[in-house]
XYZ file of N, CA and C in Angstrom:
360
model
N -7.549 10.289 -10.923
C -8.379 9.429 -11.737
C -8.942 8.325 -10.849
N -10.164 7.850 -10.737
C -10.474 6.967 -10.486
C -11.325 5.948 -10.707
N -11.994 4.335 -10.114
C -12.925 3.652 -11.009
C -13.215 3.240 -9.843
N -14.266 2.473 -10.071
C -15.317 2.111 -8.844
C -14.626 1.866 -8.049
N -13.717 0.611 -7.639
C -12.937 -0.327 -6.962
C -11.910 0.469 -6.427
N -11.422 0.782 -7.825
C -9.869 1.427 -7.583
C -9.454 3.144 -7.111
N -8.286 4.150 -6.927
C -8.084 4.914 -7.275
C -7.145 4.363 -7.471
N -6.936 5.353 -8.991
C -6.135 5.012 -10.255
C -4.732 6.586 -10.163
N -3.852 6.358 -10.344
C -2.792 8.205 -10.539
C -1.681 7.093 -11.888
N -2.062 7.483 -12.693
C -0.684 7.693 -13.361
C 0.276 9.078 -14.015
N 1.499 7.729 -13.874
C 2.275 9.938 -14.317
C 3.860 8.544 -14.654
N 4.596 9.301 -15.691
C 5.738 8.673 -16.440
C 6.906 7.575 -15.560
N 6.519 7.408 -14.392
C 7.735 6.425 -13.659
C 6.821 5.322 -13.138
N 5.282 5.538 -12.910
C 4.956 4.445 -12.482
C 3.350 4.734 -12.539
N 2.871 3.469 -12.680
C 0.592 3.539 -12.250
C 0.637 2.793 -10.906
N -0.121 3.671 -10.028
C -0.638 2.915 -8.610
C -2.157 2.895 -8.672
N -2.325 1.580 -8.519
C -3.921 1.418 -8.332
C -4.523 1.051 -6.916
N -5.040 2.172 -6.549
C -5.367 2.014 -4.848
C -6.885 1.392 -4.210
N -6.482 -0.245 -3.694
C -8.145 -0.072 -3.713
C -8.955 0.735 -2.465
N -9.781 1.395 -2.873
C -10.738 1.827 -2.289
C -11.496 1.429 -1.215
N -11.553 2.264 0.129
C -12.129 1.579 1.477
C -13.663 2.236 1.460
N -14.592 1.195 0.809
C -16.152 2.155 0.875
C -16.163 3.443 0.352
N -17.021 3.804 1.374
C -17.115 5.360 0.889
C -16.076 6.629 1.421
N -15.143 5.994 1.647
C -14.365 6.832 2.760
C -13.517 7.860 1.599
N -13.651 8.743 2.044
C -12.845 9.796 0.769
C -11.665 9.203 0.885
N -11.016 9.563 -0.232
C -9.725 8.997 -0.611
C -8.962 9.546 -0.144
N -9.092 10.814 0.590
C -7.847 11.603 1.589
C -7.965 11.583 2.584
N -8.960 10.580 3.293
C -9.019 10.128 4.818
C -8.726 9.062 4.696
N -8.839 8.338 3.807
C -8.110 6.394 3.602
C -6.824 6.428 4.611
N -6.692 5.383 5.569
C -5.182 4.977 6.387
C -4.892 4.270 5.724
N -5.610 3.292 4.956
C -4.632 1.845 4.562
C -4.842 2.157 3.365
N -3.997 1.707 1.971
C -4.076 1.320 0.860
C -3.735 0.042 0.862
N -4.195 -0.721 -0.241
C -3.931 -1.910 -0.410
C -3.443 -1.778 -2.480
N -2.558 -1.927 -2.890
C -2.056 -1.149 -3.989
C -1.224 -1.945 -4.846
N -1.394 -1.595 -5.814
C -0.660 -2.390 -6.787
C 0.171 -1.273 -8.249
N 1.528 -1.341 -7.500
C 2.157 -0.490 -8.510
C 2.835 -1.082 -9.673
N 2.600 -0.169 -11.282
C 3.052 -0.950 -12.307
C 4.072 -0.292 -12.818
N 5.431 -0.573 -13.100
C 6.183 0.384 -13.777
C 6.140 0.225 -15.446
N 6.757 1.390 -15.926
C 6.454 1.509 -17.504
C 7.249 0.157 -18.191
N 7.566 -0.660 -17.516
C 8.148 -1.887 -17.942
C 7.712 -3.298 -17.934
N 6.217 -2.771 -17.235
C 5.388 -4.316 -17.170
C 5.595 -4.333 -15.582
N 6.703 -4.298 -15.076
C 6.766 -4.844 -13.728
C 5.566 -4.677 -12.842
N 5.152 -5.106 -12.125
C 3.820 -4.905 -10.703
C 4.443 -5.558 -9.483
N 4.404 -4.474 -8.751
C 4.589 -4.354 -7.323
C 3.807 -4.601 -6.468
N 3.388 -5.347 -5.178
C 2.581 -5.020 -4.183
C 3.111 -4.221 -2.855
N 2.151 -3.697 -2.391
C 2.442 -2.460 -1.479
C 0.782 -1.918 -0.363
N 1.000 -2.523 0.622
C 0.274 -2.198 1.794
C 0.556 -0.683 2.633
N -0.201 0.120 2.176
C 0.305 1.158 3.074
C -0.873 1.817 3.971
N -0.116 1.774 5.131
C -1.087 1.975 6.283
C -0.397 3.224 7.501
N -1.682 4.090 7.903
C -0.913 4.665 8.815
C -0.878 3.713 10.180
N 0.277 4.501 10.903
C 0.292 3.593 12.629
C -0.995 3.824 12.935
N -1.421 5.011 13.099
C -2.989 4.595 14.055
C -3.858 3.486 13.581
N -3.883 3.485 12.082
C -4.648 2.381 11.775
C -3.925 0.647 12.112
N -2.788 0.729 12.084
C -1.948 -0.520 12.371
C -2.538 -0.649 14.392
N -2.710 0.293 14.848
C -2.980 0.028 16.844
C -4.432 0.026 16.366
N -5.269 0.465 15.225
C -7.047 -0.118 15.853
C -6.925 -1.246 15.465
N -6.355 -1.799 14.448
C -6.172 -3.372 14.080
C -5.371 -4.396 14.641
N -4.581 -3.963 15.875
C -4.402 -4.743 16.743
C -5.126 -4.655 17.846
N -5.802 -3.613 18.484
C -6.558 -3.602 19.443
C -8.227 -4.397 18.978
N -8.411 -4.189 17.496
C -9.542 -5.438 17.169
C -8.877 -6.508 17.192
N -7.609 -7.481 16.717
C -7.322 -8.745 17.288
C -7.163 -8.675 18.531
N -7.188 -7.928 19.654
C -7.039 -8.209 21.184
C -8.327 -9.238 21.283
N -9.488 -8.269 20.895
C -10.734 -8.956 21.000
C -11.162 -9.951 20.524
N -10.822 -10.706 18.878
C -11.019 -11.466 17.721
C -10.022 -13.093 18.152
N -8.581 -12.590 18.791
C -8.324 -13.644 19.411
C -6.907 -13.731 18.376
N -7.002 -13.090 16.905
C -6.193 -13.128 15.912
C -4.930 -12.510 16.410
N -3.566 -13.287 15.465
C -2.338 -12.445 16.002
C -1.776 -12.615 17.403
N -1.902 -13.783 17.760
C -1.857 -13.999 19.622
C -2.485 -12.845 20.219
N -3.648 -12.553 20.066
C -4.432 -11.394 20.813
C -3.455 -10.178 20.370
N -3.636 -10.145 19.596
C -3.487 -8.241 18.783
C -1.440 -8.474 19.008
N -0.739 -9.161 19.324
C 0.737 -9.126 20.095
C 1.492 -8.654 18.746
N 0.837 -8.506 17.369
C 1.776 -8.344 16.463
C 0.805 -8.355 15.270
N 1.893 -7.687 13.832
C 0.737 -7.110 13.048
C 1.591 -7.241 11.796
N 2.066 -7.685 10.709
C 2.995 -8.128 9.818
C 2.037 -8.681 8.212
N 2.740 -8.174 7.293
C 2.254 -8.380 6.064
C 3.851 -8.250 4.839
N 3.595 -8.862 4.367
C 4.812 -9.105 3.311
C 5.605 -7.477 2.643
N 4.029 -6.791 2.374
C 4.451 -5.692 1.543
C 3.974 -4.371 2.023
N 4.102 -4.729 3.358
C 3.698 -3.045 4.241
C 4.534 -2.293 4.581
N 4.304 -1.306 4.320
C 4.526 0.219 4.235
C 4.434 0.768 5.388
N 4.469 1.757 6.414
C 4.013 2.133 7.655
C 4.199 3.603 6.831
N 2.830 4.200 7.103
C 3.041 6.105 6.380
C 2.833 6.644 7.594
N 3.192 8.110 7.859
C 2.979 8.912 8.727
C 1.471 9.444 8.393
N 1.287 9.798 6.935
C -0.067 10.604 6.826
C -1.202 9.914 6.244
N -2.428 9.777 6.451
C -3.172 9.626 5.840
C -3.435 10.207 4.060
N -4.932 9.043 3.806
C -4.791 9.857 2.515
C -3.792 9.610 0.831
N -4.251 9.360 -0.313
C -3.991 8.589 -1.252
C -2.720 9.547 -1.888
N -2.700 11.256 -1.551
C -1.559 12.074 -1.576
C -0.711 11.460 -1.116
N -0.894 11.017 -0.166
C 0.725 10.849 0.870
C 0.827 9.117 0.334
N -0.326 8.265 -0.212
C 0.706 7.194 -0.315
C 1.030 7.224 -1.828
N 0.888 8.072 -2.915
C 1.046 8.289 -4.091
C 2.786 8.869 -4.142
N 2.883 9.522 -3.339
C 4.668 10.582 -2.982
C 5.343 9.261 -2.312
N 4.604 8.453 -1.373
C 5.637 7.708 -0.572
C 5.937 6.401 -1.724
N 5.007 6.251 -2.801
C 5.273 5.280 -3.644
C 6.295 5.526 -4.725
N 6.028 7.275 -5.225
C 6.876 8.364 -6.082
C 8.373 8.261 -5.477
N 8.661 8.715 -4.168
C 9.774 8.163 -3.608
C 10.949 6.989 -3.864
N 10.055 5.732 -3.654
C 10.343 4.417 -3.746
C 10.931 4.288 -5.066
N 10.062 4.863 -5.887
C 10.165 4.338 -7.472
C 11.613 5.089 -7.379
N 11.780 6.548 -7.371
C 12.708 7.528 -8.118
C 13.878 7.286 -7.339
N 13.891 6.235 -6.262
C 15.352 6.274 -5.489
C 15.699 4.814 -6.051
N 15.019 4.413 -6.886
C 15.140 2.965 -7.888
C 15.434 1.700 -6.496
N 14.467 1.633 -5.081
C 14.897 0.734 -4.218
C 13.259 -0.003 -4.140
N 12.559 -0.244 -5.431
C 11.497 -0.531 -5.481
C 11.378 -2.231 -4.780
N 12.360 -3.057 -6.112
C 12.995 -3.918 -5.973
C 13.210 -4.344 -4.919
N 14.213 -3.839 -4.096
C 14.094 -4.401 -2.952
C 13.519 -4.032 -1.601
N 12.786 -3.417 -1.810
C 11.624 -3.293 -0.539
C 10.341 -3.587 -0.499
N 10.167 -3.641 -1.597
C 8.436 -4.361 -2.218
C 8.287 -5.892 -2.810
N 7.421 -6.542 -2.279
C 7.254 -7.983 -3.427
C 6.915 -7.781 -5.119
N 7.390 -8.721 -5.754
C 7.519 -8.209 -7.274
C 5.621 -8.793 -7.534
N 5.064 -8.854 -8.396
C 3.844 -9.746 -8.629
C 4.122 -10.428 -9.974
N 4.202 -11.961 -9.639
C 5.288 -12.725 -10.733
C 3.343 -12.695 -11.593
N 3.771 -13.495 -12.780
C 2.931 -13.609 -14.094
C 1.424 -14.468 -13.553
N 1.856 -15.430 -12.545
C 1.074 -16.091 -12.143
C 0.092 -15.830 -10.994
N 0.648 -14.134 -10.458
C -0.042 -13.499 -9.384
C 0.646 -13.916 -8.212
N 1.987 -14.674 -7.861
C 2.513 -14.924 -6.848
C 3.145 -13.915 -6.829
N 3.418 -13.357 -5.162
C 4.124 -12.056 -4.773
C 5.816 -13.327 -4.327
N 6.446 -12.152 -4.866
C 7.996 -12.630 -5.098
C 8.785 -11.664 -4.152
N 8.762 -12.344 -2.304
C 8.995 -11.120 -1.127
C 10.823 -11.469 -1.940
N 11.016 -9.753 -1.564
C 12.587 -9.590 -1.742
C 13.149 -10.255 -0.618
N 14.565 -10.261 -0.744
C 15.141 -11.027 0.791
C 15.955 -9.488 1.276
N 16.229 -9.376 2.831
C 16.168 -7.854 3.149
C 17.393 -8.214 3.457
């Protein structure tokens, strides 16, 4: 399923809403930027990116100056996937949910839109 912005998958343990990079098909996407809801209200945030895309985005801060020149690459609610593609971060999110370690590996998204990082 999807909407302009978003791709949308729901199915009975959880809705991930993936936003959308341009025109890039949704099974060549590296990064999602995502927001998972469980059937309980809860919302999750969740960055998922493959490594290659994590080394072109430090090799663009080499150049940009960002990140002490590319030396490091960190976000609250990232994910590192092996595969490209909204399949593979839909299973790696399916995963998360069904081993019930959502909680503590993802930031919660409190009422007010503040992400609530777990402590690891």
């Amino acid at each position: 399923m999807e909407s302009d912005a978003y791709y949308v998958w729901r199915e009975a343990g959880f809705t991930i809403d993936i936003l959308r990079d341009g025109d890039i098909d949704c099974e060549e996407m590296e990064i999602g930027d995502s927001i998972i809801t469980l059937p309980n209200g809860d919302r999750y945030s969740a960055l998922l990116v493959t490594r290659e895309e994590i080394s072109r985005t430090m090799n663009r801060h080499v150049l940009s100056g960002e990140s002490l020149g590319g030396s490091y690459y960190c976000a609250p609610d990232l994910i590192v996937i092996r595969s490209q593609g909204v399949t593979a971060m839909i299973n790696v999110i399916r995963d998360i949910v069904e081993s019930d370690r959502i909680s503590s590996l993802l930031p919660r998204i409190s009422d007010d839109g503040a992400l609530d990082v777990p402590s690891m």
